[in-house]
Structure formats: C-alpha cells, structure tokens
Coordinates of C-alpha atoms in Angstrom, one line a residue:
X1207 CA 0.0 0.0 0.0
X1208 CA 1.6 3.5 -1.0
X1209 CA 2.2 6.2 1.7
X1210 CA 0.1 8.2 0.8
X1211 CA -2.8 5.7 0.8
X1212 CA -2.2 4.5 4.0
X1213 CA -2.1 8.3 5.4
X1214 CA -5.4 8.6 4.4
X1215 CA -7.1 5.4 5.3
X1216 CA -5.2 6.6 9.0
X1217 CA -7.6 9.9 8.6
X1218 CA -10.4 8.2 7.6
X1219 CA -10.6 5.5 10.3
X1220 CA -10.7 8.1 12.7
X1221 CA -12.7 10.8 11.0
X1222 CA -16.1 10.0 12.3
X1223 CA -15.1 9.9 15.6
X1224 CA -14.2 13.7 15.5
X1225 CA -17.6 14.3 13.5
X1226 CA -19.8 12.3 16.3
X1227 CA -17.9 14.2 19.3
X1228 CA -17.9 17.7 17.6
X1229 CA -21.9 17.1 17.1
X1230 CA -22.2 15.9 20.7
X1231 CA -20.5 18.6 22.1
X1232 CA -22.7 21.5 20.3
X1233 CA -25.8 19.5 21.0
X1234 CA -25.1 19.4 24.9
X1235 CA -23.4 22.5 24.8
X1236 CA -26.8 24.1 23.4
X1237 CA -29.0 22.7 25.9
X1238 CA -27.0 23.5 29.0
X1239 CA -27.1 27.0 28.3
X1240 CA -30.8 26.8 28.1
X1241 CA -31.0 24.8 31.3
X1242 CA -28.4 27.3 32.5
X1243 CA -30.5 30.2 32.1
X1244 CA -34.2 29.0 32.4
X1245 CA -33.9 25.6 34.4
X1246 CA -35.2 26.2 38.3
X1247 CA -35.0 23.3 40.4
X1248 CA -39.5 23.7 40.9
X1249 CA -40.9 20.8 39.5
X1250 CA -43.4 22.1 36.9
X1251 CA -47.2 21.5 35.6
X1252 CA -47.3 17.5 34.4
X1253 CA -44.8 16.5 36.9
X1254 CA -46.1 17.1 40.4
X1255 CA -49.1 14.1 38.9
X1256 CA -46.6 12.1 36.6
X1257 CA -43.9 12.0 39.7
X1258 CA -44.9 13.4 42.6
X1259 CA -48.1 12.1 43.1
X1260 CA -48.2 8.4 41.0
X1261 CA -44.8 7.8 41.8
X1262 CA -42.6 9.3 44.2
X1263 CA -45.2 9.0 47.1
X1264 CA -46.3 6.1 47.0
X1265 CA -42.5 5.2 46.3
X1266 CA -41.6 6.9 49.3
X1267 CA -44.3 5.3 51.3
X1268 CA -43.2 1.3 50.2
X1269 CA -46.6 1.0 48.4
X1270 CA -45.4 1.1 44.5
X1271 CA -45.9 -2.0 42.6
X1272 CA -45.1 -2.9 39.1
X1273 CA -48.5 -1.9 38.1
X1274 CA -48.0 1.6 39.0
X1275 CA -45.2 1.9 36.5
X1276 CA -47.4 0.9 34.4
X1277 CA -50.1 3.3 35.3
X1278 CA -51.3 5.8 32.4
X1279 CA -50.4 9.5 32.4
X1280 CA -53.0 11.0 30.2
X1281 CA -53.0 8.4 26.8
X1282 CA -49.4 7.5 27.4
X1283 CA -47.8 4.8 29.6
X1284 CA -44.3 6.1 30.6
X1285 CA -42.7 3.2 31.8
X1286 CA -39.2 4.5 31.3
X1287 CA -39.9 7.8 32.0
X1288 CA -40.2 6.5 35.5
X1289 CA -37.3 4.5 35.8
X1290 CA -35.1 7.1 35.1
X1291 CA -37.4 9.0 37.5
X1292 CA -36.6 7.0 40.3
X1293 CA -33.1 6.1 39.3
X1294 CA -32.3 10.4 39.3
X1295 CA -33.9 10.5 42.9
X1296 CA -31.9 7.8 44.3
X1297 CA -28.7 8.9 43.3
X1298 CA -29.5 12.7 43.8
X1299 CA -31.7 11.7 47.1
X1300 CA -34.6 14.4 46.3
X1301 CA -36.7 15.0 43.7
X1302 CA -34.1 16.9 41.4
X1303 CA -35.4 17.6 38.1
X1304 CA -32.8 19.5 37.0
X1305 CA -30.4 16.4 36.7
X1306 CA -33.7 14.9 34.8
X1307 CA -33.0 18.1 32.8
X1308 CA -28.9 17.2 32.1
X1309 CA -29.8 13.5 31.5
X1310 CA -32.2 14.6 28.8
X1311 CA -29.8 16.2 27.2
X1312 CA -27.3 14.3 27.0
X1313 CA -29.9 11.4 26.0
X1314 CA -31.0 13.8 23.4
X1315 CA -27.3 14.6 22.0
X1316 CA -26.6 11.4 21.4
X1317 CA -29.9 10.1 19.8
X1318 CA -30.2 13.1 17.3
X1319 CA -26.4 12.0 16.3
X1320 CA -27.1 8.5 15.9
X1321 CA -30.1 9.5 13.7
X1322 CA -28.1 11.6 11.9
X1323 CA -25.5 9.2 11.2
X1324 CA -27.8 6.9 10.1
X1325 CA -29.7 8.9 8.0
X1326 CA -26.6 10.2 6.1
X1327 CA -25.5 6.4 5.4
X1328 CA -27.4 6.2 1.8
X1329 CA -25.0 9.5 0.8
X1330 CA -22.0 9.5 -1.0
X1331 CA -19.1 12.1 0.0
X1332 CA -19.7 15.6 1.0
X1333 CA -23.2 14.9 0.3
X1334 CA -23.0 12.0 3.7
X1335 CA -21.4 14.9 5.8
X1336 CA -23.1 17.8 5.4
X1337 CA -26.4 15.3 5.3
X1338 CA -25.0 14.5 8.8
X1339 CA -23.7 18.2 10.1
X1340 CA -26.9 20.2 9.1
X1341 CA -29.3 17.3 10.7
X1342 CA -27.8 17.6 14.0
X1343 CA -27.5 21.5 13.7
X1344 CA -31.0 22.2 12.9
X1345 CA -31.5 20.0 16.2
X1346 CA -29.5 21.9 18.0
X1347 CA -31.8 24.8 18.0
X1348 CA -33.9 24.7 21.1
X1349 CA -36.9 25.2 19.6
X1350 CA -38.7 22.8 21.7
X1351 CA -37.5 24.2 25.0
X1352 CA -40.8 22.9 27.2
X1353 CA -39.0 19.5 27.0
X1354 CA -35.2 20.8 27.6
X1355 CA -36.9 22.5 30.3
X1356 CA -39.2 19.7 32.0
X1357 CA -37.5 17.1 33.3
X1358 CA -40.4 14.9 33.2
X1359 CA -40.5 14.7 29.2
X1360 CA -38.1 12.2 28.7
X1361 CA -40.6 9.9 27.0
X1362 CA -40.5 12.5 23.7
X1363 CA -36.4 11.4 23.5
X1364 CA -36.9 7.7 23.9
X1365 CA -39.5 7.7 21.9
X1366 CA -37.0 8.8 19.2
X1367 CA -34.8 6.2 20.4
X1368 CA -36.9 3.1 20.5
X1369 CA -38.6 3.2 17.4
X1370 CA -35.3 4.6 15.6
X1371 CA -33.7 1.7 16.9
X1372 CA -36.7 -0.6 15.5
X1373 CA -36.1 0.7 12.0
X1374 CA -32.5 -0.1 12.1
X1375 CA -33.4 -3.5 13.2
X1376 CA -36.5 -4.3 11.0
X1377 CA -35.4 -2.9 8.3
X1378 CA -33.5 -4.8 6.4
X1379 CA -33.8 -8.5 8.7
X1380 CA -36.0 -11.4 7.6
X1381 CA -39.0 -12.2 9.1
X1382 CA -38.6 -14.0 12.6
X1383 CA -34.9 -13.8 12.4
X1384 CA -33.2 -12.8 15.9
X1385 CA -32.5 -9.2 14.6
X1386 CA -36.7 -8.8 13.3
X1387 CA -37.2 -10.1 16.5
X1388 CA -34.9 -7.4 18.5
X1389 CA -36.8 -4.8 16.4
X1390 CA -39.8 -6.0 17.7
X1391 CA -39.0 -5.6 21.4
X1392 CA -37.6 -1.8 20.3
X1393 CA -41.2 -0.9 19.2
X1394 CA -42.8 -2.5 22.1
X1395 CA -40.6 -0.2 24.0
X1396 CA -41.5 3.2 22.1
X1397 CA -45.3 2.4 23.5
X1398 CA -44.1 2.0 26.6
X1399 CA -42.6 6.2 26.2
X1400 CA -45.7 7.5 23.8
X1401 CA -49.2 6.5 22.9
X1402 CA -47.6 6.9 19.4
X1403 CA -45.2 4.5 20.1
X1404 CA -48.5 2.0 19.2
X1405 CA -47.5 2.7 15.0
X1406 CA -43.7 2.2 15.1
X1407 CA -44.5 -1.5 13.7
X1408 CA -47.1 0.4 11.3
X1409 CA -44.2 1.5 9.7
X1410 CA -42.4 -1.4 9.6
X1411 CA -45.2 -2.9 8.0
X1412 CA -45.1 -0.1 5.1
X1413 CA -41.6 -1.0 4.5
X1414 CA -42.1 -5.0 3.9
X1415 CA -44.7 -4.6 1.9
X1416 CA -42.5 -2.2 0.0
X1417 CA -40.0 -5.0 0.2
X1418 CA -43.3 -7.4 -1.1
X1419 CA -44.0 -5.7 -3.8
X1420 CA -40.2 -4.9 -5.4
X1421 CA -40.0 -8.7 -5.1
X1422 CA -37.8 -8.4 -2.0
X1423 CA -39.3 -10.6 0.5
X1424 CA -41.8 -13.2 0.1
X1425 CA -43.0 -16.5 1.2
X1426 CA -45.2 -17.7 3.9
X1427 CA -42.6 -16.6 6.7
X1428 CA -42.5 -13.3 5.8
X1429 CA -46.3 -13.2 5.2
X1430 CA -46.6 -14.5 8.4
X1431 CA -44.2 -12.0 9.8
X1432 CA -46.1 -9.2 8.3
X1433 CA -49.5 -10.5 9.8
X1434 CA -47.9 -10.6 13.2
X1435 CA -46.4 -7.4 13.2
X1436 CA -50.6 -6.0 11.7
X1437 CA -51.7 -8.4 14.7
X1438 CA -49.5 -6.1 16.8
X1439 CA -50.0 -2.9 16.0
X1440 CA -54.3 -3.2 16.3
X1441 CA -53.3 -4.8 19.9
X1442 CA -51.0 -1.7 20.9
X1443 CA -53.6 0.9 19.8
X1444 CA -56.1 -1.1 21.5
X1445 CA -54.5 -0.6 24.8
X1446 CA -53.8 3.3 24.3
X1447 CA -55.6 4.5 27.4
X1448 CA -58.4 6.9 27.2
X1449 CA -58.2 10.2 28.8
X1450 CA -60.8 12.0 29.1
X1451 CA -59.2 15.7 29.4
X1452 CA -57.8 15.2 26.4
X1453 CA -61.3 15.0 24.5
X1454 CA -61.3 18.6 23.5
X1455 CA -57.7 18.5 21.7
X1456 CA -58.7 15.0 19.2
X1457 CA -59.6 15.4 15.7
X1458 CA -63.3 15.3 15.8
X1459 CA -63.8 15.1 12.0
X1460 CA -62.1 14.2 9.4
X1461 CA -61.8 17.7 7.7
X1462 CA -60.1 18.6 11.0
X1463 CA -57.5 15.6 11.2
X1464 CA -56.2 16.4 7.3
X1465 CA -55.6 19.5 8.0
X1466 CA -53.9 18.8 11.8
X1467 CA -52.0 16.6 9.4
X1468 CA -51.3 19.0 6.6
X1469 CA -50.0 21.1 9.0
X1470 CA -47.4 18.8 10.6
X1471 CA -46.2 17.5 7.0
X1472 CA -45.9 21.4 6.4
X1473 CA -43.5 22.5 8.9
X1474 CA -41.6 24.2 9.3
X1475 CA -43.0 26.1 6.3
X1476 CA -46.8 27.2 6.3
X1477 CA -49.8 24.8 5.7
X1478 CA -50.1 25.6 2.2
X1479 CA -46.2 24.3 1.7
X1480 CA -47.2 21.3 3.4
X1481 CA -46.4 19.1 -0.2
X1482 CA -43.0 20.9 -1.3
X1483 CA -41.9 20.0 2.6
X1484 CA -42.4 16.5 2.3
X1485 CA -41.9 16.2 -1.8
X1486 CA -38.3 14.8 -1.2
X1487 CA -39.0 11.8 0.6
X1488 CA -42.2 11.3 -1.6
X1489 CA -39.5 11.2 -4.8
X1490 CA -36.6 9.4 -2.6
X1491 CA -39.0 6.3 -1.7
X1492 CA -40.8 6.0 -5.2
X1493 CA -36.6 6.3 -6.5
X1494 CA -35.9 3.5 -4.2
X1495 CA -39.0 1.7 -5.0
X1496 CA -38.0 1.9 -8.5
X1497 CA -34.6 0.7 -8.5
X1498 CA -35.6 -1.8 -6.2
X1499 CA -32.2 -2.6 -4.4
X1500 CA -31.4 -5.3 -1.7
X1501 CA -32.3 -5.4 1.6
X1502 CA -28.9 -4.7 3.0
X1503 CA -29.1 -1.7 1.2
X1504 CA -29.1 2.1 3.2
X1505 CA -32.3 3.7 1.2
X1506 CA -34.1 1.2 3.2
X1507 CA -33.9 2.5 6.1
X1508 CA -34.6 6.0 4.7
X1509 CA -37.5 5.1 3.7
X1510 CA -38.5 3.5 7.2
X1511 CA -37.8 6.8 9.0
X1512 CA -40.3 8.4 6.6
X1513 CA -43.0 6.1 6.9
X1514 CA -43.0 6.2 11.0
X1515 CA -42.4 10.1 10.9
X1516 CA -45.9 10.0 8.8
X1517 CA -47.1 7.4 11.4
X1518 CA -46.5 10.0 14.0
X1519 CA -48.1 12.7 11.5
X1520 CA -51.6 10.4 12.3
X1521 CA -50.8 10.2 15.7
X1522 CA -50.4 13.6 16.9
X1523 CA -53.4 14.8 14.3
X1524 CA -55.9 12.3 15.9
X1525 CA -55.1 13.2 19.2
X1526 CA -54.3 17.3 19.2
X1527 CA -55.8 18.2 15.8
X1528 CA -57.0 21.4 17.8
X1529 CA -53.1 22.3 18.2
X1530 CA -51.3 20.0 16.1
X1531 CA -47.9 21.8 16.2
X1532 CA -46.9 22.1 19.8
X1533 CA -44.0 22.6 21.4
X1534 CA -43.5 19.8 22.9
X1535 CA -43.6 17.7 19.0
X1536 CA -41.3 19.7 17.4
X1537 CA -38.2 17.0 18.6
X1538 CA -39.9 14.8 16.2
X1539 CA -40.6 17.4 13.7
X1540 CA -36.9 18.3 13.3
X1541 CA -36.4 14.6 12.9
X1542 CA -39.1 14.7 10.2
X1543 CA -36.9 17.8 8.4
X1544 CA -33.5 15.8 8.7
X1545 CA -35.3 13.1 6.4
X1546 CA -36.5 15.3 3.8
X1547 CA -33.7 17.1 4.0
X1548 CA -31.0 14.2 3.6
X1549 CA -33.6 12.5 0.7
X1550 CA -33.3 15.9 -1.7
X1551 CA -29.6 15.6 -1.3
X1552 CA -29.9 11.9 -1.9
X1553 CA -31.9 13.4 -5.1
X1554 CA -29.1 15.9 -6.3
X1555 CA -26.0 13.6 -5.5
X1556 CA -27.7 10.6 -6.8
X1557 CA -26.4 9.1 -10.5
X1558 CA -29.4 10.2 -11.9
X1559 CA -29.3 13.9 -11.5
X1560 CA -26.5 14.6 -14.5
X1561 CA -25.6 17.6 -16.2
X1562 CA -28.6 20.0 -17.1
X1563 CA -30.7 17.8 -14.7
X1564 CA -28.0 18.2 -12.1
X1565 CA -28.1 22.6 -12.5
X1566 CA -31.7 22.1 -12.0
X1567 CA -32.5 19.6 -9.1
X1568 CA -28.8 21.9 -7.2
X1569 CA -31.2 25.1 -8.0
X1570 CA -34.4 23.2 -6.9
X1571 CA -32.7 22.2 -3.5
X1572 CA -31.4 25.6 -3.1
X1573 CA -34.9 27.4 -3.4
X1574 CA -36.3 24.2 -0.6
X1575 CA -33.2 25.2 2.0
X1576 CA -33.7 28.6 1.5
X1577 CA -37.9 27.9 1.9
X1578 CA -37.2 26.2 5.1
X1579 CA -34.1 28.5 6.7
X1580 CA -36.7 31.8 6.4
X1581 CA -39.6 29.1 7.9
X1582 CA -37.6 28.4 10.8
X1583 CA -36.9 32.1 12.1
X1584 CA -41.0 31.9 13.0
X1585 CA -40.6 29.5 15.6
X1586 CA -37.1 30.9 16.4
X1587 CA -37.7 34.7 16.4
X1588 CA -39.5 34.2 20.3
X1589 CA -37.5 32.5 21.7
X1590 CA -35.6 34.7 23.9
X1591 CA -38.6 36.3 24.9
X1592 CA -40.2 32.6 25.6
X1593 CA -36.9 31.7 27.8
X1594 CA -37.4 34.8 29.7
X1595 CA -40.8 34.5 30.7
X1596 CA -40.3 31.0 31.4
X1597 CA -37.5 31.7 34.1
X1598 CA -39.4 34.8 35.6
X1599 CA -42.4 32.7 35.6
X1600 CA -40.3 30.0 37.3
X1601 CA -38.8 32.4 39.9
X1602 CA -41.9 34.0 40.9
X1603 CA -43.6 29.8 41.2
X1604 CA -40.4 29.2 43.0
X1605 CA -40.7 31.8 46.0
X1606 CA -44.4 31.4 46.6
X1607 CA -43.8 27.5 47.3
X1608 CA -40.3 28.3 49.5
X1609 CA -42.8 31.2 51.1
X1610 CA -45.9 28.7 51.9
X1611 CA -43.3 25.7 52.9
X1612 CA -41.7 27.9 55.4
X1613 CA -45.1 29.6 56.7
X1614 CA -47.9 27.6 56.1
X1615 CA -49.8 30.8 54.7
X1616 CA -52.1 29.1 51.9
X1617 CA -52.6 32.7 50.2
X1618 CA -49.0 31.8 48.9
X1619 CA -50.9 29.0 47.1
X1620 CA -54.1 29.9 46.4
X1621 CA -54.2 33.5 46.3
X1622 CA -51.4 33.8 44.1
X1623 CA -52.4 34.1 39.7
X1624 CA -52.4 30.9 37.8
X1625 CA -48.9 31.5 36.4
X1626 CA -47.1 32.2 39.5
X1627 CA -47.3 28.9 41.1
X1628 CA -46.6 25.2 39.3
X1629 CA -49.4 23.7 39.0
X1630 CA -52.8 24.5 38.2
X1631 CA -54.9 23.7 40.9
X1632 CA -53.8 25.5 44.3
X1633 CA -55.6 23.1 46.3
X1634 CA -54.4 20.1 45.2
X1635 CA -50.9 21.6 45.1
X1636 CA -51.4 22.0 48.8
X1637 CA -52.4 18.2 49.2
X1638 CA -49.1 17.4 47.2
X1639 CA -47.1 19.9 49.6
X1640 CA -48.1 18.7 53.0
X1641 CA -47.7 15.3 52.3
X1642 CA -45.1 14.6 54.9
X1643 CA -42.8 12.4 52.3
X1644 CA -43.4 14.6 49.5
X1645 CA -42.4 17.7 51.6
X1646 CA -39.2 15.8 52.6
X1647 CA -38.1 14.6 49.4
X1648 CA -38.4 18.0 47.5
X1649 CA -35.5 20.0 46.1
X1650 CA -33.9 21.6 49.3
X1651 CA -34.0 25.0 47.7
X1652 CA -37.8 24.9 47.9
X1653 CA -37.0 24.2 51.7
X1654 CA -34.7 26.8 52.5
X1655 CA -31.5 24.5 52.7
X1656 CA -28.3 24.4 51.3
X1657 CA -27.7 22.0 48.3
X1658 CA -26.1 18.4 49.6
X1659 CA -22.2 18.5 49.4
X1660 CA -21.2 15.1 47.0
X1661 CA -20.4 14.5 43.6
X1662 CA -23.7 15.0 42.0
X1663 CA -24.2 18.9 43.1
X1664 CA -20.9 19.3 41.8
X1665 CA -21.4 17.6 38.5
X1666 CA -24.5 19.7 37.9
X1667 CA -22.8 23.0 39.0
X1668 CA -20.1 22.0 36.4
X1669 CA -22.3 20.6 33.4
X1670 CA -24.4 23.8 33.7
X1671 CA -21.7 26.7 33.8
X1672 CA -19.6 25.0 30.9
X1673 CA -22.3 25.2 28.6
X1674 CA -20.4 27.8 26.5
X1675 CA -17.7 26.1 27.3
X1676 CA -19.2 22.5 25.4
X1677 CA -20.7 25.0 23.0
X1678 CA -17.7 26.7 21.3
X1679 CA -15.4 23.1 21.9
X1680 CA -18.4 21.4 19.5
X1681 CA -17.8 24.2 17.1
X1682 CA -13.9 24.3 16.6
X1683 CA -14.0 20.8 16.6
X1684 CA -16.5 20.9 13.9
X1685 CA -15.1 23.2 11.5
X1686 CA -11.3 21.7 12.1
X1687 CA -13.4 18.5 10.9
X1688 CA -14.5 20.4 7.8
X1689 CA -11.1 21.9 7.1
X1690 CA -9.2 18.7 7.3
X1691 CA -12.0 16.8 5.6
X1692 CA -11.0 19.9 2.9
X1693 CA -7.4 19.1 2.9
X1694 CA -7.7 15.3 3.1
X1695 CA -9.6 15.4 -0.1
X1696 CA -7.3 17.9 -2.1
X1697 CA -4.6 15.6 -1.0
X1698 CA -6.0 12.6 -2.2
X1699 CA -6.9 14.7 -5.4
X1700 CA -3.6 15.6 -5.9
X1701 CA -1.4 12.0 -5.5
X1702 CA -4.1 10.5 -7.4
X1703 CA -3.2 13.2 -9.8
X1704 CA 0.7 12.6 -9.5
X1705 CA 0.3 8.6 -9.0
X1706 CA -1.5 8.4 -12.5
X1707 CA 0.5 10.9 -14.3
X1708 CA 3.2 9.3 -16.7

C-alpha cells in the first residue's frame, strides 16, 4: 500500500469519531445553556401528577408495585420515564429535576447524532457529511425548549430512540430472524414512552410490503411476519388508554384531522407548503422503490424513517388536531426535516441527477433550503422572549412554594395568579405539599436549605456553567473536521493526480 494511501485510510478510520464528538458537544453544549438560564429546580405542571403524586409518594411510602409503572399519564404509559425517574432520585436523594433536565440532554445529543449518522449512510461524500452536520445543527436549536426544560419529558427522547432503533433492526432482517425479533421488542418499548409508540410497527409494516412488492421478501414466513407485526399494531392501539381531558384536543372530524395533518407534514414552512416540505422523501421512496435494491441496502432505512415520521403525522393529528404543532412535537418534527432534508440531497447527488438535470434539481434544493431556513426564524424569532418569561415565571412559582413551605400561609398558594405557582390547581398543590414524604423529598432549595455537598451537586454546578464552554469546543472541533476533511480530499486529489501521471 503507498504512503500516501495509508495516510489517508489513518484519517479516515478516525474521521467519524471527530464528527460524532464535535456534534455531541454543540448539541449538549446548546441545551445546557438553556437549562443554565431558564432551568429552576420547581418541578413544573405534568410533573407534580406524573412524579410526585403516581410515583414518588407512593414510592416513598413502600406502596409502588409494578402496576403503577405501568399506570397511564393521560394516553401514554411512561414506563421508562419513571425508571429514570426514580433512578435520578436515588442517586441525587430528592426529587431533582434539574439532573432529569442534564440526562435529557445528554440522551437527546446522542440520539439526534445517531439519527443523523444513520440517515446520512445512503449519501455518498460531501453529500453524507453535510447530510450528517446540518441534521444535528438544525437539532441543535432549542426550539422545543418545554421538553429541555421539564424534566419529566423524557418519554419524547426515547420515543425517538426506540422506534429509531426498530427501524434499524427491521429494516432490512428477515421475518422472525433474531434481529426482526430485536426490532420488535424496540417498538414494544416506544409504547411504553408515547401513545404513538403503538405505530412504530405500522411502519415497519409499510416497509415490507414495500420489500413485497419490489420482489424483495416473500414467502409464507415473511407473510406470516407481516401478519404478526398488523396483529400487533391493532393490539397496541387497542391498549392506548383513554383520557378524558384530552377530548377537546382530538380530531373530531375528518376535515379537521387532514388539516392537523397538513400542518405537521408542512413545517416548518406554512400549511399551504405542506407538499413541497415532504416532496423529497415522496421522490426518494418511489426512486428507491423503482430501483428496487437489496435489503442490506441504506435507502431502506430511509424510507422506514419516513414512513413512521408520517405514522407519527396520524398520531399527533388524531389526538391534538386542535393544536397539532406544539411545542412539545417539534423534537420529532426536526427529525421529520432531517429526512427530507437528507432524501433531496440523496436526489441531487444521486447518479441520476447529470448535467442540465444536475443545475436544476442543485437550483431546486437551493430554493427548498432557503424555503425552510426563512420558515424556521418563526418558531425561532420568540424564543428569547419565551426563555425569559419562562425563568421569571419559574422564579416568581419558585418563591411562593419556598414562602408557603416555610409559613404555612395558603394565600401563597391559592391567592397567588395561575402562572405564579406550578401547578394549576392550588388546592391540590397543597395536598401534594403537605404530604409529609413529598415535603421531605423536594428539592432543598424549595426548603430553605443548602444544596447536599457530593459528587452530584458538583457535577451539575459544572455541566451547567460550561455550557459555553461545550458550545464553542463542539464548534472548533467541527469546523477543524470540515477543514481537514478539505485538505484530506485535495490531497487525495492531488497523489491520485501525481500517481497516475506518466
């Protein structure tokens, strides 16, 4: 092997390593300085019933059985969710959601980069990388900063992971072979975070009968495969449990749940966009269908991720078709932009796209980056104003509970406005408050005490204040990536050059 050669192969074996840390880095780094500035260790809205009162007391008080981990939280069952729950409590030894908040985010950080990696695999190139770099970036944004911000929301990241991880499994495995079979224990675990988590295998499904149909699977087993996995999905949705506080937010016609789902499809761009948004991975999966490649082959999984990002499309407009674009969804809707994003590059860089063609479909992806750029400074443009309220709102929540914990003066509670203390209901705050192991187990701020002395307080203090820090090492690592990604290639340009020249 020549020198040269073996330089490069040196450069390239470590390559992705620098890309996956440098992505890390900004991803963390971004979400620490929101928890930095906004976090406040007053558990919020959802999680004085989610934790405090379905799982911490009657943790505290040895009455928690399996069942109760089990135990709905509106229409989703957040088994996980309370794992980690009581995991974080135990090693923190109070209810600390802001280390809920850092585990997110470093749970978060790693599964946008996985997803990004594996998206990026059907790319060739430059086209893989900056697939790859602008997937995690866009991510980066804290757009959906109710979920960096509440602890409790750890369910909308492993949601991500689970089925994620299905897709990689299912996708290209034969029916009842031990990898299917791991795929089918990943979605059963993305119910167990989401509601939505019942369509995971709905996707699946989509794909083999993709696979069916291009003359890629077939036979009884993998009929009998596809049956099971249909078998399972009706027996998931089946057990979604019914809430009825929810009623209000469902779809209650079917005018109203195609445009809830118009909408999703459509952002970040407005409704009427809603086609051009998803019109890449519409071409990219009737491409794939058409050249009809192997199993083992990347597109596959592509074309999975965009067939359970439309399954979650359903999901969300059955259930909130009265606001089908929260805050809270938009983790899954930048998910949603990194596959249409990486299938129009798959479009330009692909053999197809060839001289005239290839001006064209660079101008046509162009116009769509440029569409969706100027579409994401709407949901960006409030955001400062959105973290500020949200830590004065927090503050203010914060002293009327340290105020009524260290007086008993109910006025704290339930003469204070609806936004100026955690949870909506005052008295049932105050049931949650005097509970003698609830009281004991909360934050020791909310107490008047001083923070614990160990490892964890300082791990916190340290995560938090670096976020800068993690921020600008992401970035220099990033663009030293990009500049010796840059010179690695000129090199290899140039002793190809001089190795082939007579």
């Amino acid at each position: 092997m020549h020198p040269g050669e073996r330089f490069l192969r040196f450069l390239d074996n470590r390559r992705q390593t620098f890309l996956f840390v440098s992505l890390f880095l900004i991803l963390i780094g971004a979400r620490a300085v929101v928890i930095n500035y906004a976090g406040n260790t007053t558990p919020y809205a959802d999680e004085w019933d989610g934790e405090a009162a379905n799982l911490l007391e009657p943790y505290l008080k040895g009455a928690l059985t399996i069942g109760d981990l089990f135990h709905a939280h509106n229409e989703h069952v957040i088994f996980f969710t309370r794992l980690l729950t009581l995991a974080i409590f135990n090693v923190s030894g109070y209810w600390d959601v802001v280390l809920q908040m850092i585990a997110n985010a470093i749970l978060d950080a790693a599964i946008v980069v996985a997803i990004s990696y594996a998206l990026s695999r059907p790319l060739r190139g430059g086209w893989a990388l900056a697939a790859m770099i602008l997937s995690a970036l866009v991510n980066a944004l804290p757009l959906s900063y109710d979920n960096i911000l509440l602890g409790f929301n750890t369910h909308f990241y492993l949601l991500l992971a689970f089925s994620f991880a299905s897709l990689w499994f299912m996708a290209d495995s034969r029916a009842w072979s031990p990898r299917w079979a791991a795929g089918v224990l990943f979605a059963l675990a993305s119910f167990l975070c989401m509601a939505s988590g019942a369509l995971t295998l709905a996707g699946v499904i989509g794909l083999h009968l993709m696979h069916v149909a291009c003359g890629r699977r077939g036979g009884m087993r993998e009929w009998l495969g596809i049956a099971a996995l249909a078998a399972a999905t009706v027996v998931l949705a089946s057990l979604v449990p019914h809430a009825p506080s929810s009623d209000v937010y469902r779809a209650h016609s079917f005018r109203q749940f195609l445009s809830a789902v118009f909408e999703l499809a459509s952002w970040p761009a407005p409704p009427n966009l809603g086609a051009l948004m998803a019109l890449p991975s519409v071409l990219f999966c009737l491409r794939t269908f058409a050249d009809r490649p192997a199993l083992s082959d990347a597109r596959w999984f592509n074309v999975a991720a965009f067939g359970w990002i439309l399954t979650q499309f359903v999901a969300f407009a059955a259930g909130r078709a009265l606001i089908p674009v929260e805050n809270r969804y938009l983790d899954t809707l930048l998910i949603g932009l990194a596959v249409n994003m990486t299938s129009f590059f798959w479009l330009v860089g692909s053999d197809a796209a060839r001289g005239k063609r290839k001006i064209w479909w660079s101008a046509a992806l162009a116009a769509w980056l440029v569409i969706v750029a100027a579409s994401l400074v709407r949901p960006a443009h409030p955001l400062p104003g959105s973290m500020d309220l949200r830590r004065q709102t927090a503050d203010v929540q914060e002293k009327n509970l340290r105020f009524y914990l260290a007086t008993g003066d109910a006025s704290y509670l339930a003469g204070a406005p609806l936004m100026d203390i955690p949870y909506p209901e005052a008295t049932r705050l105050r049931e949650l408050l005097d509970a003698p192991e609830l009281r004991a187990a909360l934050p020791p701020e909310l107490l008047s005490r001083n923070s614990p002395s160990n490892w964890v307080e300082a791990f916190k203090r340290t995560f938090l204040a670096q976020g800068y820090i993690w921020l600008g090492a992401g970035v220099l690592l990033l663009i030293a990536f990009v500049a010796r990604e840059a010179c690695v290639r000129q090199f290899g340009r140039s002793w190809h050059a001089n190795s082939t020249s007579p």
